[in-house]
């Protein structure tokens, strides 16, 4: 990990120092690029040079096992009854059969050696493609920030399984001079409106807003901070804390986030908007959004998903989505994820990392898989599969696909009402809408319905985030792998004119 504060202000030294660092970085890239090519070549030669067919058997059976496993998973989640059972057996049995083939056929030493060499090749290639200048430019520029005079922090005591209470955040924040508003449910069980409380705090003279809670609450209060051009503090007291992770904050110890009040620096990041509502991470449409609408999802996530997915995937009841990402059409998508800046890998669940939060672009991932064969193609070909679309855009418009009928049980009456999830911020209830002309949406993980067309945009560098100067920082994400570039790096001449052999 890197120190977020010192890294953000890095890049000091004179021109001679920076030139020397650049020469050293280029020499390091050449070395790792050559090691990557050597390891990759050794892996291929180790498999195929004996010319006994063992290498082809290893590669062919491995790809077949991967494809069968993906097909089994599809049958498992998209069907019920006997087909689901067969899918589970295939998903588990295919990799087990490949492993048994390697062992009983005496192929495992060659397969294991090739696998280790390929892992070394990939690691060296990723390292060769990292460049200090690129990593430095990928971080938002941090500037020193004065200590706030009247900070107000909103804290959700139920978020993150009670992190606010476990870490004593209320008392510790108050000792640092902050006024804390605890978001407790009312006597009737209703949730306070976090955005309204934040606006009231601003009217009372607050010069900084902050949230200890889930990402949904973070987004609501961040929008108020943007509206009044106030700094915003993120306290990692939610369950997943994706926004805090990409800001380089300590997710294990939310107390460290409070240091932003006394020894902080400020960065500007983008803030997403969907139908006029702010989001800090993702907006999900399609299968995932349909599943989280179910009332039983909060208490039985896996069971609800397994019971619902066959209807959404293979039964024809699931919505298909038409999306326009700037000028690119994405028709009949089963799942669509729009993110505040793109993720470094095409992860439809949003579990990856974002290289930066101030790039000014939405990330867009669309999935269309309608059969076991297409699921297998997605597993084998990855981002090259026709069932997966990965792109960036400044504006995304989503509508229901042609001929799509709303699914029974997800109309306005079923979808409206407050969300009772532990991380849902007060005021993070679902929207309402008529049975026609609405789509179920999950905004930063919170279920709601929105009228169509649903438009996602980005407000570049609109949010002033106050960060502690001493923080873990972010691990620079691995750049996309390009073997042609690796070859160029490996044989590129040094700045002095030699081949640096």
Short mmCIF file of C-alpha atoms in Angstrom, two decimals:
data_model
loop_
_atom_site.label_atom_id
_atom_site.label_comp_id
_atom_site.label_asym_id
_atom_site.label_seq_id
_atom_site.Cartn_x
_atom_site.Cartn_y
_atom_site.Cartn_z
CA UNK A 1 0.00 0.00 0.00
CA UNK A 2 1.02 3.56 -0.46
CA UNK A 3 0.66 6.50 1.83
CA UNK A 4 -2.14 8.50 0.32
CA UNK A 5 -0.96 11.88 1.58
CA UNK A 6 2.66 11.73 0.56
CA UNK A 7 1.75 10.03 -2.70
CA UNK A 8 -0.71 12.75 -3.59
CA UNK A 9 1.89 15.44 -3.12
CA UNK A 10 4.67 13.43 -4.74
CA UNK A 11 6.57 14.45 -7.79
CA UNK A 12 8.98 16.86 -6.08
CA UNK A 13 12.60 17.33 -7.05
CA UNK A 14 14.26 19.12 -9.91
CA UNK A 15 14.21 18.26 -13.60
CA UNK A 16 17.40 16.23 -13.26
CA UNK A 17 15.89 14.09 -10.51
CA UNK A 18 12.72 13.45 -12.49
CA UNK A 19 14.73 12.59 -15.63
CA UNK A 20 16.79 10.12 -13.64
CA UNK A 21 13.66 8.54 -12.19
CA UNK A 22 12.20 8.24 -15.69
CA UNK A 23 15.34 6.52 -17.03
CA UNK A 24 15.31 4.13 -14.06
CA UNK A 25 11.61 3.37 -14.61
CA UNK A 26 12.17 2.63 -18.30
CA UNK A 27 15.06 0.29 -17.52
CA UNK A 28 12.89 -1.47 -14.95
CA UNK A 29 10.07 -1.85 -17.48
CA UNK A 30 12.47 -3.35 -20.04
CA UNK A 31 13.76 -5.86 -17.51
CA UNK A 32 10.30 -7.04 -16.48
CA UNK A 33 9.07 -7.10 -20.09
CA UNK A 34 11.96 -9.39 -21.05
CA UNK A 35 11.30 -11.62 -18.04
CA UNK A 36 7.63 -11.81 -19.06
CA UNK A 37 8.49 -12.89 -22.61
CA UNK A 38 10.99 -15.45 -21.34
CA UNK A 39 8.51 -16.95 -18.87
CA UNK A 40 5.72 -17.04 -21.46
CA UNK A 41 8.02 -18.68 -24.01
CA UNK A 42 9.15 -21.23 -21.43
CA UNK A 43 5.56 -22.06 -20.58
CA UNK A 44 4.68 -22.69 -24.24
CA UNK A 45 7.85 -24.68 -24.94
CA UNK A 46 7.37 -26.76 -21.80
CA UNK A 47 3.95 -27.81 -23.06
CA UNK A 48 4.54 -28.38 -26.75
CA UNK A 49 8.21 -29.12 -27.40
CA UNK A 50 7.97 -32.86 -26.53
CA UNK A 51 5.53 -33.16 -29.51
CA UNK A 52 3.77 -36.05 -27.79
CA UNK A 53 0.34 -34.47 -27.71
CA UNK A 54 0.48 -33.87 -23.96
CA UNK A 55 0.48 -30.12 -24.32
CA UNK A 56 -2.55 -30.12 -26.60
CA UNK A 57 -4.36 -32.42 -24.17
CA UNK A 58 -3.57 -30.14 -21.23
CA UNK A 59 -4.76 -26.98 -22.99
CA UNK A 60 -7.74 -28.57 -24.70
CA UNK A 61 -9.04 -30.34 -21.59
CA UNK A 62 -8.49 -27.23 -19.49
CA UNK A 63 -10.53 -25.04 -21.84
CA UNK A 64 -13.22 -27.71 -22.14
CA UNK A 65 -13.42 -28.00 -18.36
CA UNK A 66 -13.76 -24.24 -18.03
CA UNK A 67 -16.52 -24.12 -20.64
CA UNK A 68 -18.41 -27.02 -19.04
CA UNK A 69 -18.11 -25.44 -15.60
CA UNK A 70 -19.59 -22.17 -16.92
CA UNK A 71 -22.39 -24.06 -18.64
CA UNK A 72 -23.11 -25.91 -15.40
CA UNK A 73 -23.31 -22.68 -13.49
CA UNK A 74 -25.77 -21.37 -16.09
CA UNK A 75 -27.99 -24.44 -15.70
CA UNK A 76 -27.74 -24.08 -11.93
CA UNK A 77 -28.92 -20.46 -11.77
CA UNK A 78 -31.23 -20.33 -14.81
CA UNK A 79 -33.26 -23.52 -14.27
CA UNK A 80 -35.03 -25.48 -11.58
CA UNK A 81 -35.51 -29.13 -10.73
CA UNK A 82 -33.49 -31.82 -12.50
CA UNK A 83 -31.71 -29.37 -14.81
CA UNK A 84 -30.47 -27.38 -11.80
CA UNK A 85 -29.17 -30.57 -10.19
CA UNK A 86 -27.38 -31.55 -13.39
CA UNK A 87 -25.90 -28.06 -13.58
CA UNK A 88 -24.53 -28.30 -10.05
CA UNK A 89 -22.98 -31.70 -10.82
CA UNK A 90 -21.39 -30.41 -14.04
CA UNK A 91 -20.10 -27.22 -12.39
CA UNK A 92 -18.32 -29.25 -9.71
CA UNK A 93 -17.53 -32.34 -11.76
CA UNK A 94 -15.91 -30.68 -14.79
CA UNK A 95 -12.91 -29.18 -12.98
CA UNK A 96 -12.62 -32.32 -10.84
CA UNK A 97 -12.52 -34.47 -14.01
CA UNK A 98 -9.81 -32.27 -15.55
CA UNK A 99 -7.73 -32.54 -12.39
CA UNK A 100 -8.18 -36.33 -12.34
CA UNK A 101 -7.09 -36.50 -16.01
CA UNK A 102 -3.93 -34.54 -15.23
CA UNK A 103 -3.06 -36.78 -12.27
CA UNK A 104 -3.85 -40.18 -13.74
CA UNK A 105 -2.42 -39.29 -17.13
CA UNK A 106 0.85 -38.12 -15.62
CA UNK A 107 0.27 -34.64 -17.01
CA UNK A 108 0.18 -32.73 -13.74
CA UNK A 109 3.92 -31.87 -13.56
CA UNK A 110 3.81 -30.26 -17.02
CA UNK A 111 0.49 -28.57 -16.32
CA UNK A 112 1.65 -27.21 -12.96
CA UNK A 113 4.97 -25.98 -14.39
CA UNK A 114 3.23 -24.25 -17.29
CA UNK A 115 0.71 -22.68 -14.92
CA UNK A 116 3.45 -21.33 -12.63
CA UNK A 117 5.47 -20.00 -15.57
CA UNK A 118 2.41 -18.32 -17.02
CA UNK A 119 1.64 -16.75 -13.64
CA UNK A 120 5.21 -15.39 -13.55
CA UNK A 121 4.82 -14.09 -17.10
CA UNK A 122 1.59 -12.30 -16.24
CA UNK A 123 3.06 -10.81 -13.06
CA UNK A 124 6.14 -9.53 -14.87
CA UNK A 125 4.05 -8.19 -17.75
CA UNK A 126 1.77 -6.28 -15.39
CA UNK A 127 4.78 -4.85 -13.57
CA UNK A 128 6.44 -3.84 -16.85
CA UNK A 129 3.36 -1.89 -17.88
CA UNK A 130 3.20 0.10 -14.67
CA UNK A 131 4.74 3.53 -15.02
CA UNK A 132 5.21 5.98 -12.11
CA UNK A 133 4.04 8.91 -14.25
CA UNK A 134 0.81 7.11 -15.14
CA UNK A 135 0.17 6.14 -11.51
CA UNK A 136 0.86 9.69 -10.34
CA UNK A 137 -1.45 11.19 -12.93
CA UNK A 138 -4.15 8.67 -12.01
CA UNK A 139 -4.51 10.12 -8.50
CA UNK A 140 -6.57 13.22 -7.78
CA UNK A 141 -4.38 16.15 -6.80
CA UNK A 142 -4.57 16.76 -3.05
CA UNK A 143 -4.24 20.23 -1.54
CA UNK A 144 -3.78 21.18 2.13
CA UNK A 145 -7.05 21.89 3.92
CA UNK A 146 -7.72 24.03 7.01
CA UNK A 147 -9.35 22.54 10.06
CA UNK A 148 -13.15 22.99 9.93
CA UNK A 149 -14.79 25.17 12.58
CA UNK A 150 -18.28 23.63 12.62
CA UNK A 151 -18.16 20.10 11.20
CA UNK A 152 -21.34 18.02 11.28
CA UNK A 153 -21.23 14.24 10.91
CA UNK A 154 -24.28 12.03 10.28
CA UNK A 155 -23.90 8.48 11.65
CA UNK A 156 -26.06 5.43 10.98
CA UNK A 157 -25.71 3.13 14.02
CA UNK A 158 -27.10 0.11 12.14
CA UNK A 159 -24.68 0.32 9.24
CA UNK A 160 -21.87 -2.21 8.92
CA UNK A 161 -23.35 -4.40 11.69
CA UNK A 162 -23.02 -1.61 14.23
CA UNK A 163 -19.58 -0.19 13.44
CA UNK A 164 -20.55 3.22 14.80
CA UNK A 165 -21.06 1.76 18.26
CA UNK A 166 -18.27 -0.84 18.12
CA UNK A 167 -15.63 1.76 17.29
CA UNK A 168 -17.05 4.51 19.51
CA UNK A 169 -17.27 6.89 16.57
CA UNK A 170 -19.79 9.26 18.13
CA UNK A 171 -17.70 9.98 21.23
CA UNK A 172 -14.43 10.21 19.33
CA UNK A 173 -15.87 12.59 16.74
CA UNK A 174 -17.33 14.82 19.43
CA UNK A 175 -13.96 14.98 21.18
CA UNK A 176 -12.53 16.34 17.91
CA UNK A 177 -15.11 19.13 17.89
CA UNK A 178 -17.71 17.68 15.52
CA UNK A 179 -21.44 17.78 16.06
CA UNK A 180 -22.85 14.30 15.51
CA UNK A 181 -26.36 13.55 14.27
CA UNK A 182 -27.28 9.92 14.96
CA UNK A 183 -29.70 8.55 12.37
CA UNK A 184 -32.03 6.60 14.64
CA UNK A 185 -35.43 5.36 13.42
CA UNK A 186 -38.44 7.22 14.75
CA UNK A 187 -40.96 5.78 17.22
CA UNK A 188 -43.04 4.48 14.32
CA UNK A 189 -40.03 2.84 12.70
CA UNK A 190 -39.66 5.50 10.03
CA UNK A 191 -36.20 6.54 8.92
CA UNK A 192 -35.00 10.12 9.27
CA UNK A 193 -34.24 11.85 5.98
CA UNK A 194 -30.43 12.08 5.83
CA UNK A 195 -30.46 14.68 3.07
CA UNK A 196 -32.94 16.90 4.96
CA UNK A 197 -30.85 16.65 8.14
CA UNK A 198 -27.74 17.61 6.15
CA UNK A 199 -29.51 20.64 4.68
CA UNK A 200 -30.62 21.67 8.16
CA UNK A 201 -27.04 21.39 9.39
CA UNK A 202 -25.87 23.66 6.56
CA UNK A 203 -28.58 26.19 7.43
CA UNK A 204 -27.30 26.10 11.02
CA UNK A 205 -23.79 27.03 9.90
CA UNK A 206 -21.98 23.74 9.22
CA UNK A 207 -18.78 24.24 7.23
CA UNK A 208 -18.17 20.50 6.62
CA UNK A 209 -20.45 17.49 6.22
CA UNK A 210 -19.57 13.85 6.74
CA UNK A 211 -21.21 10.44 6.93
CA UNK A 212 -20.50 7.23 8.81
CA UNK A 213 -22.72 4.78 7.00
CA UNK A 214 -23.36 2.90 3.78
CA UNK A 215 -22.57 4.21 0.33
CA UNK A 216 -26.23 5.08 -0.28
CA UNK A 217 -26.21 7.51 2.65
CA UNK A 218 -22.83 8.83 1.54
CA UNK A 219 -24.30 9.75 -1.83
CA UNK A 220 -27.34 11.53 -0.38
CA UNK A 221 -25.27 13.77 1.90
CA UNK A 222 -22.54 14.24 -0.73
CA UNK A 223 -25.17 15.79 -3.00
CA UNK A 224 -25.99 18.34 -0.28
CA UNK A 225 -22.28 19.10 0.16
CA UNK A 226 -21.95 19.69 -3.59
CA UNK A 227 -24.99 21.95 -3.65
CA UNK A 228 -23.40 24.17 -0.99
CA UNK A 229 -19.76 23.72 -2.10
CA UNK A 230 -18.76 22.23 1.26
CA UNK A 231 -16.08 19.63 1.94
CA UNK A 232 -17.27 16.09 2.61
CA UNK A 233 -15.78 13.45 4.90
CA UNK A 234 -16.24 9.72 4.25
CA UNK A 235 -16.11 7.46 7.32
CA UNK A 236 -15.85 3.77 6.41
CA UNK A 237 -18.61 2.46 8.69
CA UNK A 238 -20.62 0.64 6.04
CA UNK A 239 -20.51 -3.03 5.06
CA UNK A 240 -18.48 -2.92 1.84
CA UNK A 241 -17.25 0.67 1.75
CA UNK A 242 -16.44 0.63 -1.98
CA UNK A 243 -16.27 4.42 -2.14
CA UNK A 244 -13.92 4.56 0.86
CA UNK A 245 -11.75 1.84 -0.71
CA UNK A 246 -11.30 3.75 -3.95
CA UNK A 247 -10.51 6.90 -1.98
CA UNK A 248 -7.67 5.04 -0.24
CA UNK A 249 -9.23 5.13 3.23
CA UNK A 250 -8.77 2.53 5.96
CA UNK A 251 -11.78 0.22 5.73
CA UNK A 252 -10.77 -1.89 8.71
CA UNK A 253 -10.56 1.02 11.18
CA UNK A 254 -13.07 3.81 10.53
CA UNK A 255 -11.62 5.83 13.42
CA UNK A 256 -8.67 6.74 11.20
CA UNK A 257 -11.07 8.51 8.83
CA UNK A 258 -11.77 11.05 11.60
CA UNK A 259 -8.20 12.33 11.22
CA UNK A 260 -9.51 14.28 8.23
CA UNK A 261 -11.03 16.71 10.74
CA UNK A 262 -7.67 17.66 12.27
CA UNK A 263 -4.99 16.80 9.74
CA UNK A 264 -6.65 16.66 6.36
CA UNK A 265 -6.17 17.43 2.71
CA UNK A 266 -8.72 17.83 -0.02
CA UNK A 267 -9.29 16.20 -3.41
CA UNK A 268 -12.02 16.76 -5.97
CA UNK A 269 -13.81 13.74 -7.39
CA UNK A 270 -16.74 13.11 -9.72
CA UNK A 271 -20.29 12.54 -8.53
CA UNK A 272 -22.74 10.46 -10.53
CA UNK A 273 -26.40 11.34 -11.05
CA UNK A 274 -29.28 9.08 -12.01
CA UNK A 275 -32.67 10.69 -12.53
CA UNK A 276 -31.53 13.63 -10.39
CA UNK A 277 -30.30 11.45 -7.51
CA UNK A 278 -26.61 11.24 -6.64
CA UNK A 279 -24.58 8.03 -6.62
CA UNK A 280 -20.96 7.44 -5.66
CA UNK A 281 -20.44 3.89 -6.99
CA UNK A 282 -22.88 2.16 -9.30
CA UNK A 283 -26.37 2.03 -10.75
CA UNK A 284 -27.52 -1.51 -11.62
CA UNK A 285 -30.31 -2.43 -14.02
CA UNK A 286 -31.76 -5.77 -15.01
CA UNK A 287 -31.31 -9.07 -13.20
CA UNK A 288 -29.60 -7.80 -10.04
CA UNK A 289 -31.99 -4.87 -9.69
CA UNK A 290 -34.96 -7.22 -10.08
CA UNK A 291 -33.66 -9.56 -7.38
CA UNK A 292 -33.01 -6.87 -4.77
CA UNK A 293 -36.61 -5.59 -5.18
CA UNK A 294 -37.90 -8.72 -3.46
CA UNK A 295 -38.90 -8.11 0.18
CA UNK A 296 -37.32 -11.42 1.24
CA UNK A 297 -33.93 -10.52 -0.29
CA UNK A 298 -32.72 -8.72 2.84
CA UNK A 299 -33.03 -11.79 5.07
CA UNK A 300 -32.28 -14.57 2.55
CA UNK A 301 -30.09 -13.24 -0.26
CA UNK A 302 -28.83 -16.54 -1.74
CA UNK A 303 -32.17 -18.34 -1.49
CA UNK A 304 -34.04 -15.40 -3.01
CA UNK A 305 -31.57 -15.15 -5.88
CA UNK A 306 -31.79 -18.88 -6.67
CA UNK A 307 -35.59 -18.81 -6.55
CA UNK A 308 -35.85 -15.73 -8.75
CA UNK A 309 -33.09 -16.16 -11.33
CA UNK A 310 -34.76 -18.90 -13.45
CA UNK A 311 -37.69 -16.59 -14.19
CA UNK A 312 -35.40 -13.66 -14.94
CA UNK A 313 -32.86 -15.52 -17.10
CA UNK A 314 -34.49 -18.45 -18.88
CA UNK A 315 -38.19 -18.07 -18.24
CA UNK A 316 -38.74 -14.99 -20.36
CA UNK A 317 -40.15 -12.96 -17.46
CA UNK A 318 -37.05 -10.91 -16.90
CA UNK A 319 -36.75 -7.47 -18.37
CA UNK A 320 -34.53 -6.77 -21.31
CA UNK A 321 -32.95 -3.37 -21.42
CA UNK A 322 -32.11 -1.06 -24.28
CA UNK A 323 -29.36 1.40 -23.48
CA UNK A 324 -27.65 4.20 -25.33
CA UNK A 325 -24.16 5.06 -24.08
CA UNK A 326 -23.43 8.33 -25.86
CA UNK A 327 -23.81 7.20 -29.50
CA UNK A 328 -23.43 3.45 -28.87
CA UNK A 329 -26.56 1.28 -28.72
CA UNK A 330 -26.71 -1.73 -26.37
CA UNK A 331 -29.95 -3.58 -27.21
CA UNK A 332 -31.72 -6.30 -25.21
CA UNK A 333 -29.30 -6.41 -22.27
CA UNK A 334 -30.12 -8.69 -19.34
CA UNK A 335 -27.95 -6.78 -16.89
CA UNK A 336 -26.42 -3.33 -17.09
CA UNK A 337 -24.07 -1.64 -14.66
CA UNK A 338 -23.24 2.07 -14.86
CA UNK A 339 -20.43 3.25 -12.58
CA UNK A 340 -19.03 6.55 -11.40
CA UNK A 341 -15.79 6.17 -13.41
CA UNK A 342 -14.97 2.80 -14.99
CA UNK A 343 -13.74 -0.24 -13.10
CA UNK A 344 -10.36 -1.63 -14.05
CA UNK A 345 -11.81 -5.05 -14.89
CA UNK A 346 -15.20 -5.88 -16.39
CA UNK A 347 -16.80 -7.02 -13.13
CA UNK A 348 -20.60 -6.88 -13.45
CA UNK A 349 -20.99 -7.04 -9.67
CA UNK A 350 -18.93 -3.93 -9.17
CA UNK A 351 -16.48 -5.76 -6.93
CA UNK A 352 -13.38 -4.41 -8.63
CA UNK A 353 -11.52 -1.16 -8.18
CA UNK A 354 -11.59 2.10 -10.03
CA UNK A 355 -8.27 3.48 -11.21
CA UNK A 356 -9.48 7.01 -10.52
CA UNK A 357 -12.54 8.91 -9.38
CA UNK A 358 -11.96 12.12 -11.32
CA UNK A 359 -11.76 10.84 -14.89
CA UNK A 360 -15.02 12.50 -15.96
CA UNK A 361 -16.50 9.35 -17.56
CA UNK A 362 -19.09 6.75 -16.64
CA UNK A 363 -18.15 3.11 -16.85
CA UNK A 364 -20.69 0.91 -18.65
CA UNK A 365 -20.89 -2.90 -18.52
CA UNK A 366 -23.67 -4.76 -20.33
CA UNK A 367 -24.36 -8.51 -20.26
CA UNK A 368 -26.49 -10.58 -22.57
CA UNK A 369 -26.24 -14.34 -21.96
CA UNK A 370 -29.23 -16.47 -22.94
CA UNK A 371 -27.89 -20.02 -23.08
CA UNK A 372 -25.31 -22.37 -21.62
CA UNK A 373 -23.24 -22.03 -24.80
CA UNK A 374 -23.10 -18.26 -24.43
CA UNK A 375 -22.17 -18.63 -20.75
CA UNK A 376 -19.32 -20.93 -21.77
CA UNK A 377 -18.16 -18.45 -24.41
CA UNK A 378 -18.15 -15.69 -21.80
CA UNK A 379 -16.04 -17.81 -19.44
CA UNK A 380 -13.50 -18.75 -22.12
CA UNK A 381 -13.30 -15.50 -24.10
CA UNK A 382 -13.89 -13.03 -21.26
CA UNK A 383 -14.07 -9.43 -22.44
CA UNK A 384 -13.87 -10.62 -26.07
CA UNK A 385 -17.19 -12.46 -25.77
CA UNK A 386 -20.08 -10.95 -27.76
CA UNK A 387 -22.23 -11.32 -24.64
CA UNK A 388 -20.17 -8.75 -22.71
CA UNK A 389 -19.96 -5.05 -23.58
CA UNK A 390 -17.47 -2.82 -21.76
CA UNK A 391 -17.19 0.87 -22.61
CA UNK A 392 -17.19 4.40 -21.21
CA UNK A 393 -19.61 7.25 -21.80
CA UNK A 394 -20.62 10.68 -20.58
CA UNK A 395 -24.35 9.97 -20.71
CA UNK A 396 -26.27 6.70 -20.52
CA UNK A 397 -30.00 6.40 -21.22
CA UNK A 398 -31.79 3.18 -20.29
CA UNK A 399 -35.28 2.04 -21.30
CA UNK A 400 -37.19 -1.22 -21.19
CA UNK A 401 -36.43 -3.41 -24.18
CA UNK A 402 -38.96 -3.77 -26.97
CA UNK A 403 -41.72 -6.15 -26.03
CA UNK A 404 -40.65 -6.37 -22.38
CA UNK A 405 -43.47 -6.73 -19.91
CA UNK A 406 -43.07 -5.73 -16.26
CA UNK A 407 -42.68 -8.76 -14.07
CA UNK A 408 -45.53 -9.61 -11.74
CA UNK A 409 -44.75 -8.67 -8.18
CA UNK A 410 -42.47 -5.78 -9.05
CA UNK A 411 -45.02 -3.10 -9.81
CA UNK A 412 -45.22 0.18 -8.00
CA UNK A 413 -47.10 -1.24 -5.03
CA UNK A 414 -44.47 -3.92 -4.45
CA UNK A 415 -41.51 -1.62 -4.96
CA UNK A 416 -42.55 1.44 -3.06
CA UNK A 417 -41.83 1.90 0.61
CA UNK A 418 -38.70 2.41 2.68
CA UNK A 419 -35.74 0.11 2.34
CA UNK A 420 -35.04 -1.64 5.62
CA UNK A 421 -31.52 -2.83 4.91
CA UNK A 422 -28.98 -2.21 7.68
CA UNK A 423 -26.80 -0.09 5.41
CA UNK A 424 -29.62 1.83 3.85
CA UNK A 425 -29.48 5.38 4.92
CA UNK A 426 -32.49 7.04 6.39
CA UNK A 427 -34.25 8.62 3.49
CA UNK A 428 -32.97 5.91 1.10
CA UNK A 429 -36.40 4.46 0.40
CA UNK A 430 -37.48 3.19 -2.94
CA UNK A 431 -39.20 5.37 -5.45
CA UNK A 432 -42.64 4.83 -6.84
CA UNK A 433 -44.07 4.68 -10.30
CA UNK A 434 -46.84 3.27 -12.38
CA UNK A 435 -46.79 -0.29 -13.57
CA UNK A 436 -45.81 0.87 -17.04
CA UNK A 437 -42.96 3.24 -17.77
CA UNK A 438 -40.75 2.37 -14.79
CA UNK A 439 -37.67 0.24 -14.23
CA UNK A 440 -36.35 -1.40 -11.07
CA UNK A 441 -32.94 0.05 -10.26
CA UNK A 442 -30.31 -0.54 -7.57
CA UNK A 443 -28.52 2.72 -6.78
CA UNK A 444 -25.39 2.09 -4.70
CA UNK A 445 -27.02 -1.22 -3.74
CA UNK A 446 -30.37 0.28 -2.69
CA UNK A 447 -33.54 -0.86 -4.44
CA UNK A 448 -35.94 1.62 -6.04
CA UNK A 449 -38.01 2.15 -9.18
CA UNK A 450 -37.47 5.06 -11.54
CA UNK A 451 -39.53 6.36 -14.48
CA UNK A 452 -38.14 5.67 -17.93
CA UNK A 453 -36.07 6.72 -19.65
CA UNK A 454 -33.53 6.52 -16.82
CA UNK A 455 -30.63 8.85 -17.53
CA UNK A 456 -27.22 8.57 -15.87
CA UNK A 457 -24.72 11.43 -16.05
CA UNK A 458 -21.64 12.63 -14.22
CA UNK A 459 -20.73 15.89 -12.51
CA UNK A 460 -16.94 16.10 -13.06
CA UNK A 461 -14.88 17.03 -9.99
CA UNK A 462 -17.97 18.38 -8.25
CA UNK A 463 -17.39 16.78 -4.84
CA UNK A 464 -14.77 18.14 -2.43
CA UNK A 465 -13.63 15.17 -0.35
CA UNK A 466 -11.63 15.84 2.83
CA UNK A 467 -9.19 12.97 3.46
CA UNK A 468 -6.80 12.26 6.32
CA UNK A 469 -3.26 13.05 5.24
CA UNK A 470 -2.02 9.77 6.73
CA UNK A 471 -4.06 7.02 5.08
CA UNK A 472 -3.36 3.63 3.51
CA UNK A 473 -3.82 4.97 -0.01
CA UNK A 474 -4.80 2.95 -3.03
CA UNK A 475 -2.95 0.16 -4.76
CA UNK A 476 -2.55 1.31 -8.38
CA UNK A 477 -4.66 -1.08 -10.47
CA UNK A 478 -2.96 -3.24 -13.01
CA UNK A 479 -3.17 -1.75 -16.50
CA UNK A 480 -4.82 -3.76 -19.30
CA UNK A 481 -2.44 -6.43 -20.55
CA UNK A 482 -1.09 -5.86 -24.08
CA UNK A 483 1.52 -8.38 -25.25
CA UNK A 484 2.42 -6.29 -28.30
CA UNK A 485 3.31 -3.43 -25.98
CA UNK A 486 5.30 -5.86 -23.81
CA UNK A 487 7.35 -6.83 -26.86
CA UNK A 488 7.94 -3.16 -27.69
CA UNK A 489 9.06 -2.47 -24.12
CA UNK A 490 11.37 -5.47 -24.10
CA UNK A 491 13.29 -4.51 -27.23
CA UNK A 492 13.07 -0.74 -27.07
CA UNK A 493 16.43 0.95 -27.10
CA UNK A 494 17.62 2.82 -24.05
CA UNK A 495 17.69 6.65 -24.16
CA UNK A 496 21.50 6.51 -24.63
CA UNK A 497 21.09 4.69 -27.90
CA UNK A 498 22.08 1.18 -26.87
CA UNK A 499 19.82 -1.81 -26.66
CA UNK A 500 20.49 -1.99 -22.93
CA UNK A 501 21.59 -5.58 -23.11
#
